[in-house]
């Protein structure tokens, strides 16, 4: 009942234009990342159209090579040249163990999520080891409006309630006699 949503695409391989209801919302050029597009002014309650147009990576690679003021070498293992100028898995251009196809497509989930004032955009975990103990620091990067959100971190049966400070929340856990692997 609410058109305030975000289009989330976990992966696009590689060059693509995404339109929602005829309006461009994403210009993708990197197979190694996810994409988010707020659709608050575009989506409507009821039926909406999502269109994804994939563009030729071989044509774009040749165009990028021609624009360089100096020669850019590429691997002779790859029968399709200039793949090193595109943010795409190199093996897609062929390798000694892989056919050269330069494939494309959606490489993960695609979904609509409600627009939230604050969300967890990423996590970072750092371990500090010392004899017989380890301190685990978990940083949550928050996106959206700065907030005083309360986050709950659980590790090894212990829970920490942490109030975010702007765009970050941090929790620490001290583990004595850790089981190292």
PDB file of C-alpha atoms in Angstrom:
ATOM      1  CA  UNK A   1       0.000   0.000   0.000  1.00  0.00           C
ATOM      2  CA  UNK A   2       3.063   2.262  -0.151  1.00  0.00           C
ATOM      3  CA  UNK A   3       4.976   3.205  -3.314  1.00  0.00           C
ATOM      4  CA  UNK A   4       8.050   4.366  -1.340  1.00  0.00           C
ATOM      5  CA  UNK A   5      10.326   1.491  -2.303  1.00  0.00           C
ATOM      6  CA  UNK A   6      13.909   0.739  -3.317  1.00  0.00           C
ATOM      7  CA  UNK A   7      14.826  -1.488  -6.262  1.00  0.00           C
ATOM      8  CA  UNK A   8      17.669  -3.792  -5.170  1.00  0.00           C
ATOM      9  CA  UNK A   9      19.645  -5.811  -7.720  1.00  0.00           C
ATOM     10  CA  UNK A  10      22.298  -8.085  -6.244  1.00  0.00           C
ATOM     11  CA  UNK A  11      24.310  -8.304  -9.467  1.00  0.00           C
ATOM     12  CA  UNK A  12      24.274  -7.209 -13.102  1.00  0.00           C
ATOM     13  CA  UNK A  13      26.850  -8.623 -15.501  1.00  0.00           C
ATOM     14  CA  UNK A  14      27.918  -6.092 -16.706  1.00  0.00           C
ATOM     15  CA  UNK A  15      26.873  -3.089 -18.790  1.00  0.00           C
ATOM     16  CA  UNK A  16      23.165  -2.458 -18.320  1.00  0.00           C
ATOM     17  CA  UNK A  17      20.546   0.260 -18.209  1.00  0.00           C
ATOM     18  CA  UNK A  18      17.664  -0.306 -15.790  1.00  0.00           C
ATOM     19  CA  UNK A  19      14.399   1.551 -16.273  1.00  0.00           C
ATOM     20  CA  UNK A  20      11.350   1.598 -14.038  1.00  0.00           C
ATOM     21  CA  UNK A  21       8.154   2.857 -15.641  1.00  0.00           C
ATOM     22  CA  UNK A  22      10.262   4.221 -18.511  1.00  0.00           C
ATOM     23  CA  UNK A  23      12.688   6.239 -16.349  1.00  0.00           C
ATOM     24  CA  UNK A  24      16.397   5.294 -16.108  1.00  0.00           C
ATOM     25  CA  UNK A  25      17.228   4.430 -12.479  1.00  0.00           C
ATOM     26  CA  UNK A  26      20.539   2.523 -12.831  1.00  0.00           C
ATOM     27  CA  UNK A  27      23.420   2.646 -15.326  1.00  0.00           C
ATOM     28  CA  UNK A  28      25.470  -0.429 -14.407  1.00  0.00           C
ATOM     29  CA  UNK A  29      29.098  -0.901 -15.434  1.00  0.00           C
ATOM     30  CA  UNK A  30      30.507  -3.244 -12.778  1.00  0.00           C
ATOM     31  CA  UNK A  31      29.764  -6.969 -12.361  1.00  0.00           C
ATOM     32  CA  UNK A  32      31.330  -7.005  -8.885  1.00  0.00           C
ATOM     33  CA  UNK A  33      28.784  -4.906  -6.989  1.00  0.00           C
ATOM     34  CA  UNK A  34      25.126  -4.614  -6.125  1.00  0.00           C
ATOM     35  CA  UNK A  35      22.802  -1.736  -6.998  1.00  0.00           C
ATOM     36  CA  UNK A  36      20.080   0.161  -5.146  1.00  0.00           C
ATOM     37  CA  UNK A  37      17.721   2.737  -6.637  1.00  0.00           C
ATOM     38  CA  UNK A  38      15.128   4.672  -4.653  1.00  0.00           C
ATOM     39  CA  UNK A  39      11.837   4.712  -6.538  1.00  0.00           C
ATOM     40  CA  UNK A  40       9.846   7.102  -4.338  1.00  0.00           C
ATOM     41  CA  UNK A  41       8.972   9.401  -7.271  1.00  0.00           C
ATOM     42  CA  UNK A  42       8.821   6.642  -9.898  1.00  0.00           C
ATOM     43  CA  UNK A  43       7.000   3.599  -8.516  1.00  0.00           C
ATOM     44  CA  UNK A  44       3.260   3.633  -8.136  1.00  0.00           C
ATOM     45  CA  UNK A  45       0.820   1.480  -6.248  1.00  0.00           C
ATOM     46  CA  UNK A  46      -0.280  -1.343  -8.540  1.00  0.00           C
ATOM     47  CA  UNK A  47       1.511  -2.535 -11.657  1.00  0.00           C
ATOM     48  CA  UNK A  48       4.966  -1.187 -12.562  1.00  0.00           C
ATOM     49  CA  UNK A  49       7.335  -2.056 -15.422  1.00  0.00           C
ATOM     50  CA  UNK A  50      11.003  -2.908 -14.858  1.00  0.00           C
ATOM     51  CA  UNK A  51      13.128  -3.099 -18.016  1.00  0.00           C
ATOM     52  CA  UNK A  52      16.800  -4.089 -18.156  1.00  0.00           C
ATOM     53  CA  UNK A  53      18.777  -3.512 -21.358  1.00  0.00           C
ATOM     54  CA  UNK A  54      22.197  -5.164 -21.523  1.00  0.00           C
ATOM     55  CA  UNK A  55      24.886  -3.557 -23.702  1.00  0.00           C
ATOM     56  CA  UNK A  56      27.757  -5.226 -25.569  1.00  0.00           C
ATOM     57  CA  UNK A  57      30.862  -5.489 -23.414  1.00  0.00           C
ATOM     58  CA  UNK A  58      33.051  -6.235 -26.444  1.00  0.00           C
ATOM     59  CA  UNK A  59      31.958  -3.029 -28.207  1.00  0.00           C
ATOM     60  CA  UNK A  60      32.429  -0.980 -25.029  1.00  0.00           C
ATOM     61  CA  UNK A  61      35.874  -2.518 -24.404  1.00  0.00           C
ATOM     62  CA  UNK A  62      36.964  -1.624 -27.952  1.00  0.00           C
ATOM     63  CA  UNK A  63      35.617   1.918 -27.506  1.00  0.00           C
ATOM     64  CA  UNK A  64      37.522   2.335 -24.224  1.00  0.00           C
ATOM     65  CA  UNK A  65      40.733   1.006 -25.791  1.00  0.00           C
ATOM     66  CA  UNK A  66      40.438   3.437 -28.717  1.00  0.00           C
ATOM     67  CA  UNK A  67      40.038   6.339 -26.268  1.00  0.00           C
ATOM     68  CA  UNK A  68      43.377   5.628 -24.554  1.00  0.00           C
ATOM     69  CA  UNK A  69      46.386   7.772 -25.513  1.00  0.00           C
ATOM     70  CA  UNK A  70      48.680   4.719 -25.290  1.00  0.00           C
ATOM     71  CA  UNK A  71      48.438   0.977 -26.031  1.00  0.00           C
ATOM     72  CA  UNK A  72      46.754  -1.190 -23.370  1.00  0.00           C
ATOM     73  CA  UNK A  73      47.910  -4.823 -23.518  1.00  0.00           C
ATOM     74  CA  UNK A  74      45.530  -7.693 -22.804  1.00  0.00           C
ATOM     75  CA  UNK A  75      46.117 -11.335 -21.924  1.00  0.00           C
ATOM     76  CA  UNK A  76      46.824 -13.613 -24.861  1.00  0.00           C
ATOM     77  CA  UNK A  77      44.950 -16.323 -22.931  1.00  0.00           C
ATOM     78  CA  UNK A  78      41.739 -14.438 -23.741  1.00  0.00           C
ATOM     79  CA  UNK A  79      40.559 -14.847 -27.351  1.00  0.00           C
ATOM     80  CA  UNK A  80      38.211 -11.841 -26.882  1.00  0.00           C
ATOM     81  CA  UNK A  81      40.484  -8.782 -26.553  1.00  0.00           C
ATOM     82  CA  UNK A  82      40.332  -5.864 -24.133  1.00  0.00           C
ATOM     83  CA  UNK A  83      38.294  -7.479 -21.360  1.00  0.00           C
ATOM     84  CA  UNK A  84      40.745  -5.904 -18.912  1.00  0.00           C
ATOM     85  CA  UNK A  85      39.039  -2.554 -19.590  1.00  0.00           C
ATOM     86  CA  UNK A  86      35.674  -3.773 -18.268  1.00  0.00           C
ATOM     87  CA  UNK A  87      34.769  -4.531 -14.613  1.00  0.00           C
ATOM     88  CA  UNK A  88      33.781  -8.120 -15.352  1.00  0.00           C
ATOM     89  CA  UNK A  89      35.262 -11.540 -14.494  1.00  0.00           C
ATOM     90  CA  UNK A  90      38.284 -11.948 -16.760  1.00  0.00           C
ATOM     91  CA  UNK A  91      37.528 -15.616 -17.420  1.00  0.00           C
ATOM     92  CA  UNK A  92      34.333 -14.562 -19.249  1.00  0.00           C
ATOM     93  CA  UNK A  93      36.589 -13.487 -22.132  1.00  0.00           C
ATOM     94  CA  UNK A  94      38.089 -16.978 -22.317  1.00  0.00           C
ATOM     95  CA  UNK A  95      40.968 -18.663 -20.578  1.00  0.00           C
ATOM     96  CA  UNK A  96      42.939 -21.861 -20.962  1.00  0.00           C
ATOM     97  CA  UNK A  97      40.114 -23.690 -19.114  1.00  0.00           C
ATOM     98  CA  UNK A  98      37.084 -21.635 -20.177  1.00  0.00           C
ATOM     99  CA  UNK A  99      35.270 -20.954 -23.430  1.00  0.00           C
ATOM    100  CA  UNK A 100      35.184 -17.309 -24.591  1.00  0.00           C
ATOM    101  CA  UNK A 101      31.568 -16.132 -24.516  1.00  0.00           C
ATOM    102  CA  UNK A 102      31.481 -12.758 -22.695  1.00  0.00           C
ATOM    103  CA  UNK A 103      28.154 -13.716 -21.052  1.00  0.00           C
ATOM    104  CA  UNK A 104      25.747 -11.235 -19.512  1.00  0.00           C
ATOM    105  CA  UNK A 105      22.687 -11.214 -17.288  1.00  0.00           C
ATOM    106  CA  UNK A 106      21.269 -10.809 -13.819  1.00  0.00           C
ATOM    107  CA  UNK A 107      23.630 -12.594 -11.430  1.00  0.00           C
ATOM    108  CA  UNK A 108      21.670 -12.458  -8.193  1.00  0.00           C
ATOM    109  CA  UNK A 109      18.348 -11.519  -6.742  1.00  0.00           C
ATOM    110  CA  UNK A 110      16.183  -8.626  -7.825  1.00  0.00           C
ATOM    111  CA  UNK A 111      13.585  -7.261  -5.411  1.00  0.00           C
ATOM    112  CA  UNK A 112      11.702  -4.283  -4.067  1.00  0.00           C
ATOM    113  CA  UNK A 113      12.320  -3.254  -0.460  1.00  0.00           C
ATOM    114  CA  UNK A 114      10.418  -0.671   1.560  1.00  0.00           C
ATOM    115  CA  UNK A 115      12.196   2.669   1.856  1.00  0.00           C
ATOM    116  CA  UNK A 116      13.495   2.940   5.414  1.00  0.00           C
ATOM    117  CA  UNK A 117      14.953   5.944   7.142  1.00  0.00           C
ATOM    118  CA  UNK A 118      17.913   3.836   8.330  1.00  0.00           C
ATOM    119  CA  UNK A 119      19.339   0.463   7.243  1.00  0.00           C
ATOM    120  CA  UNK A 120      22.494  -1.551   7.793  1.00  0.00           C
ATOM    121  CA  UNK A 121      24.534  -1.011   4.629  1.00  0.00           C
ATOM    122  CA  UNK A 122      27.552  -3.121   5.579  1.00  0.00           C
ATOM    123  CA  UNK A 123      29.446  -4.871   8.334  1.00  0.00           C
ATOM    124  CA  UNK A 124      33.123  -4.932   9.230  1.00  0.00           C
ATOM    125  CA  UNK A 125      34.575  -7.484  11.651  1.00  0.00           C
ATOM    126  CA  UNK A 126      38.038  -7.055  13.153  1.00  0.00           C
ATOM    127  CA  UNK A 127      39.791  -9.590  15.391  1.00  0.00           C
ATOM    128  CA  UNK A 128      42.512  -8.589  17.833  1.00  0.00           C
ATOM    129  CA  UNK A 129      44.343 -11.650  19.133  1.00  0.00           C
ATOM    130  CA  UNK A 130      46.395 -11.923  22.289  1.00  0.00           C
ATOM    131  CA  UNK A 131      47.483 -14.971  24.288  1.00  0.00           C
ATOM    132  CA  UNK A 132      44.358 -16.833  25.466  1.00  0.00           C
ATOM    133  CA  UNK A 133      41.849 -14.242  24.222  1.00  0.00           C
ATOM    134  CA  UNK A 134      40.504 -12.395  21.242  1.00  0.00           C
ATOM    135  CA  UNK A 135      38.552  -9.157  21.026  1.00  0.00           C
ATOM    136  CA  UNK A 136      35.999  -9.070  18.241  1.00  0.00           C
ATOM    137  CA  UNK A 137      34.926  -5.604  17.053  1.00  0.00           C
ATOM    138  CA  UNK A 138      31.871  -5.404  14.800  1.00  0.00           C
ATOM    139  CA  UNK A 139      31.144  -2.109  13.020  1.00  0.00           C
ATOM    140  CA  UNK A 140      27.797  -1.635  11.314  1.00  0.00           C
ATOM    141  CA  UNK A 141      27.734   1.083   8.636  1.00  0.00           C
ATOM    142  CA  UNK A 142      24.293   2.666   8.457  1.00  0.00           C
ATOM    143  CA  UNK A 143      22.732   4.286   5.410  1.00  0.00           C
ATOM    144  CA  UNK A 144      19.838   6.675   5.205  1.00  0.00           C
ATOM    145  CA  UNK A 145      19.088   9.428   7.642  1.00  0.00           C
ATOM    146  CA  UNK A 146      21.396   9.741  10.658  1.00  0.00           C
ATOM    147  CA  UNK A 147      19.717   8.037  13.539  1.00  0.00           C
ATOM    148  CA  UNK A 148      19.744   6.954  17.129  1.00  0.00           C
ATOM    149  CA  UNK A 149      18.637   3.459  16.110  1.00  0.00           C
ATOM    150  CA  UNK A 150      19.260   0.639  18.565  1.00  0.00           C
ATOM    151  CA  UNK A 151      21.017  -2.354  17.028  1.00  0.00           C
ATOM    152  CA  UNK A 152      21.350  -5.809  18.507  1.00  0.00           C
ATOM    153  CA  UNK A 153      24.595  -7.734  17.957  1.00  0.00           C
ATOM    154  CA  UNK A 154      24.796 -11.404  18.959  1.00  0.00           C
ATOM    155  CA  UNK A 155      27.926 -13.550  18.952  1.00  0.00           C
ATOM    156  CA  UNK A 156      28.690 -16.770  20.800  1.00  0.00           C
ATOM    157  CA  UNK A 157      25.461 -16.580  22.808  1.00  0.00           C
ATOM    158  CA  UNK A 158      26.164 -13.033  24.023  1.00  0.00           C
ATOM    159  CA  UNK A 159      24.087 -10.039  22.895  1.00  0.00           C
ATOM    160  CA  UNK A 160      25.026  -6.360  22.881  1.00  0.00           C
ATOM    161  CA  UNK A 161      22.439  -3.597  22.465  1.00  0.00           C
ATOM    162  CA  UNK A 162      24.107  -0.576  20.870  1.00  0.00           C
ATOM    163  CA  UNK A 163      22.678   2.847  20.088  1.00  0.00           C
ATOM    164  CA  UNK A 164      23.909   4.088  16.728  1.00  0.00           C
ATOM    165  CA  UNK A 165      25.804   7.318  16.521  1.00  0.00           C
ATOM    166  CA  UNK A 166      24.945   8.881  13.170  1.00  0.00           C
ATOM    167  CA  UNK A 167      26.043   6.435  10.483  1.00  0.00           C
ATOM    168  CA  UNK A 168      27.851   3.879  12.642  1.00  0.00           C
ATOM    169  CA  UNK A 169      27.242   1.408  15.442  1.00  0.00           C
ATOM    170  CA  UNK A 170      30.010  -0.625  17.095  1.00  0.00           C
ATOM    171  CA  UNK A 171      29.888  -3.636  19.395  1.00  0.00           C
ATOM    172  CA  UNK A 172      32.764  -5.496  21.024  1.00  0.00           C
ATOM    173  CA  UNK A 173      32.962  -9.057  22.288  1.00  0.00           C
ATOM    174  CA  UNK A 174      35.858 -10.468  24.318  1.00  0.00           C
ATOM    175  CA  UNK A 175      36.313 -14.194  23.967  1.00  0.00           C
ATOM    176  CA  UNK A 176      38.579 -15.979  26.417  1.00  0.00           C
ATOM    177  CA  UNK A 177      40.177 -19.242  25.338  1.00  0.00           C
ATOM    178  CA  UNK A 178      38.868 -18.970  21.736  1.00  0.00           C
ATOM    179  CA  UNK A 179      38.551 -22.084  19.625  1.00  0.00           C
ATOM    180  CA  UNK A 180      40.913 -21.247  16.786  1.00  0.00           C
ATOM    181  CA  UNK A 181      40.648 -23.077  13.518  1.00  0.00           C
TER     182      UNK A 181
END
